[in-house]
Amino acid sequence: MSEPEDHEPSSTRAELAAAHQRIADLTEELDTTNRGIIALHTELEAARDAEARAWARNAVLAERDRIARDLHDQVIQRVFSAGLILQGSAALIRNPRAAERVRTVIGELDATVRDLRTAIFGLHDHPQEAVSLRIQLADLIAEADDNLGFSPTVSFAGPIDAAVPDHIAADLLAVTREALSNLARHAHATKAELSLAVGDELVLRVSDNGRGLGTTTRSSGLRNMRERAQIHDGGFSITSEPGAGTRLEWRVPLPQPHVPATD
């Protein structure tokens, strides 16, 4: 007995082949879509991780800024005030050894203030950016306001940040600190003016309407200011009259930019 012949129409076979091809095409499209979904999911997870890291970083930076503000507004001010009180007390101590110990403590407090400022700068978002000399001077003057009982009149002129090299800037800050310290301890002033002009030379002037220099004014502080000018081939002068205030001037020549010779 012979098997029945395949009488399936050719059109049916063509339709089945087309259906199989369509299924294959849809399967490939589905695989491509699945791969795209997986890739999008991976990107979404990466974006979420990046967002979480950014949020955590911003939270850390905000906390660092808060700590920096607290250090600047509270801790440094207290240490600075303690140093001024001790400086005033040192002039009243008759025992040389005791007075020297107090001056040593004052030096340590000054070093602590410098270290705190360095730490504060490091806490900011961009610690690699140097804090300008103008800002450092403004901060130093602002710290003295509470001890003075008033805010000095301040004026700056010239390219302070661009023209003053670091080794001169360090002595300028030290001289300004000493001048403000003397003003707070001895002057009994109600007004003071501080001006800094930068050109071919740097000129710092501090004047007040106080009672003038007295015997309690720390001679070592004045000597240090003079020496800090002399090491830069500069000069220091101070004039005072009883009841007529004090005028201080600290003057230092600045290095001039090299100008190439023209033919």
XYZ file of C-alpha atoms in Angstrom:
263
model
C 0.000 0.000 0.000
C 1.558 3.279 -1.042
C 1.798 6.405 1.238
C -0.487 9.277 0.423
C 1.066 11.996 -1.616
C 1.659 15.430 -0.066
C -0.986 17.572 -1.605
C -0.180 20.693 0.604
C -0.513 23.694 -1.660
C 2.674 25.625 -2.386
C 0.981 28.813 -1.182
C 0.550 27.331 2.280
C 4.201 26.383 2.456
C 5.174 29.919 1.473
C 2.918 31.388 4.161
C 4.446 29.079 6.790
C 7.952 30.049 5.723
C 7.024 33.718 5.913
C 5.509 33.188 9.359
C 8.673 31.450 10.570
C 10.781 34.306 9.225
C 8.501 36.835 10.897
C 8.814 34.974 14.185
C 12.602 34.964 13.782
C 12.593 38.692 13.038
C 10.368 39.428 16.064
C 12.582 37.273 18.267
C 15.649 39.231 17.144
C 13.838 42.525 17.747
C 12.804 41.326 21.198
C 16.394 40.365 22.009
C 17.574 43.784 20.834
C 14.892 45.478 22.940
C 15.857 43.408 25.974
C 19.498 44.347 25.540
C 18.468 48.008 25.296
C 16.388 47.724 28.465
C 19.307 46.111 30.288
C 21.633 48.891 29.088
C 19.163 51.576 30.176
C 18.779 49.899 33.556
C 22.558 49.850 33.960
C 22.770 53.538 33.037
C 19.947 54.344 35.453
C 21.704 52.541 38.298
C 24.946 54.349 37.466
C 23.110 57.690 37.440
C 21.509 56.909 40.787
C 24.894 55.963 42.247
C 26.440 59.170 40.897
C 23.558 61.209 42.324
C 23.966 59.522 45.706
C 27.719 60.199 45.684
C 27.120 63.830 44.693
C 24.559 64.248 47.468
C 26.941 62.709 50.003
C 29.796 64.907 48.766
C 27.651 68.043 48.976
C 26.587 67.066 52.493
C 30.232 66.615 53.501
C 31.208 69.953 51.930
C 28.321 71.715 53.674
C 29.423 70.264 57.004
C 33.026 71.251 56.324
C 31.912 74.804 55.545
C 29.928 74.916 58.783
C 32.949 73.735 60.770
C 35.139 76.302 58.999
C 32.694 79.102 59.874
C 32.561 78.001 63.504
C 36.353 77.881 63.701
C 36.687 81.309 62.116
C 33.859 83.090 63.922
C 34.259 81.540 67.371
C 37.446 79.601 68.039
C 39.948 81.925 66.347
C 38.300 84.981 67.884
C 38.563 83.495 71.370
C 42.202 82.491 70.921
C 43.018 85.912 69.469
C 41.288 87.655 72.391
C 43.139 85.477 74.891
C 46.421 86.467 73.258
C 45.590 90.157 73.537
C 44.672 89.788 77.206
C 47.927 87.975 77.924
C 49.930 90.594 76.021
C 48.398 93.298 78.169
C 49.129 91.303 81.314
C 52.736 90.593 80.323
C 53.563 94.298 80.501
C 52.446 94.354 84.145
C 54.486 91.344 85.277
C 57.647 92.355 87.167
C 59.206 88.897 87.375
C 61.317 88.493 84.196
C 60.992 84.711 84.102
C 57.223 84.851 84.532
C 56.931 87.547 81.868
C 59.007 85.443 79.475
C 56.762 82.443 80.073
C 53.702 84.534 79.299
C 55.327 85.745 76.074
C 56.040 82.124 75.166
C 52.370 81.296 75.647
C 51.450 84.297 73.491
C 53.717 82.962 70.751
C 52.032 79.571 70.981
C 48.612 81.198 70.713
C 49.735 83.098 67.605
C 50.950 79.820 66.110
C 47.618 78.213 66.985
C 45.737 80.965 65.160
C 47.931 80.444 62.080
C 47.361 76.682 62.209
C 43.623 77.195 62.551
C 43.587 79.492 59.530
C 45.491 76.875 57.535
C 42.978 74.231 58.613
C 40.070 76.490 57.665
C 41.479 77.086 54.192
C 41.896 73.321 53.799
C 38.262 72.732 54.717
C 36.924 74.777 51.835
C 35.749 73.206 48.596
C 38.815 74.349 46.654
C 41.722 74.218 49.085
C 44.192 74.425 46.216
C 43.135 78.022 45.600
C 45.266 80.360 47.686
C 43.416 82.833 49.883
C 44.249 86.332 48.706
C 46.340 88.688 50.811
C 43.526 91.238 50.691
C 41.118 88.724 52.274
C 43.665 87.685 54.912
C 44.164 91.320 55.905
C 40.414 91.945 56.019
C 39.933 88.870 58.226
C 42.748 89.969 60.531
C 41.252 93.443 60.935
C 37.749 92.037 61.485
C 39.058 89.756 64.243
C 40.356 92.802 66.120
C 37.033 94.674 66.059
C 35.676 93.177 69.297
C 38.892 93.913 71.177
C 39.039 97.474 69.861
C 35.384 98.186 70.523
C 35.039 99.746 67.067
C 35.863 99.035 63.430
C 38.884 100.864 61.995
C 38.524 102.760 58.739
C 40.325 100.656 56.130
C 41.519 101.538 52.640
C 43.443 99.449 50.114
C 45.046 100.798 46.947
C 46.991 99.108 44.193
C 47.487 95.490 43.066
C 47.844 94.022 46.557
C 47.300 90.405 45.566
C 49.368 90.525 42.382
C 52.361 92.638 43.414
C 53.202 91.512 46.967
C 55.354 88.347 47.103
C 54.719 85.736 49.769
C 57.790 86.503 51.901
C 56.779 90.167 52.196
C 53.096 89.286 52.687
C 53.980 87.157 55.724
C 55.786 90.072 57.391
C 53.016 92.494 56.421
C 50.451 90.297 58.183
C 52.661 90.023 61.268
C 53.202 93.806 61.411
C 49.478 94.475 60.951
C 48.679 92.031 63.749
C 51.197 93.705 66.082
C 49.912 97.193 65.225
C 46.310 96.179 65.952
C 47.408 94.462 69.146
C 49.156 97.625 70.380
C 46.116 99.665 69.398
C 43.775 97.413 71.387
C 45.989 97.178 74.471
C 47.457 100.637 74.911
C 45.865 103.327 72.753
C 42.481 103.767 74.459
C 41.353 105.065 71.070
C 37.853 105.515 69.711
C 38.880 105.831 66.067
C 41.641 104.399 63.918
C 42.586 104.371 60.256
C 44.522 101.673 58.431
C 45.663 102.152 54.858
C 47.723 99.943 52.570
C 49.047 101.249 49.265
C 50.950 99.139 46.740
C 52.963 100.576 43.875
C 56.739 100.621 43.499
C 56.719 100.027 47.242
C 54.314 98.799 49.882
C 53.239 101.363 52.465
C 51.187 100.436 55.536
C 49.932 103.290 57.710
C 48.028 102.944 60.980
C 46.871 105.969 62.972
C 44.563 106.475 65.948
C 43.162 109.210 68.188
C 44.284 107.562 71.416
C 46.433 108.724 74.299
C 49.749 108.096 72.548
C 52.580 105.735 73.368
C 53.173 104.995 77.008
C 55.657 103.039 79.040
C 53.503 99.913 78.764
C 53.906 99.730 75.000
C 55.878 96.603 74.216
C 59.275 97.749 72.905
C 59.996 94.270 71.533
C 56.914 94.530 69.320
C 58.087 97.845 67.879
C 61.560 96.413 67.407
C 60.133 93.417 65.559
C 58.182 95.676 63.204
C 61.326 97.677 62.467
C 63.371 94.527 61.846
C 60.705 93.120 59.547
C 61.040 96.258 57.424
C 64.837 96.292 57.471
C 65.214 92.724 56.184
C 63.419 93.913 53.027
C 65.517 97.115 52.804
C 62.517 99.085 54.011
C 61.807 101.463 56.856
C 59.624 101.833 59.917
C 58.611 104.987 61.748
C 56.265 105.783 64.587
C 55.293 109.175 65.967
C 53.218 109.860 69.023
C 52.234 112.742 71.244
C 50.504 112.433 74.625
C 46.785 112.734 74.043
C 47.233 113.170 70.295
C 47.319 109.574 69.142
C 49.913 107.534 67.323
C 50.906 107.278 63.656
C 52.775 104.248 62.379
C 54.270 103.746 58.931
C 55.826 100.524 57.588
C 57.405 100.874 54.155
C 59.000 98.154 51.997
C 60.191 98.316 48.357
C 58.624 95.756 46.038
C 60.407 93.746 43.344
C 59.715 95.210 39.940
C 58.700 93.076 36.947
C 61.469 92.396 34.464
C 61.073 94.367 31.252
C 63.040 92.906 28.310
C 65.439 95.350 26.686
C 64.432 96.565 23.235
C 66.875 96.742 20.361
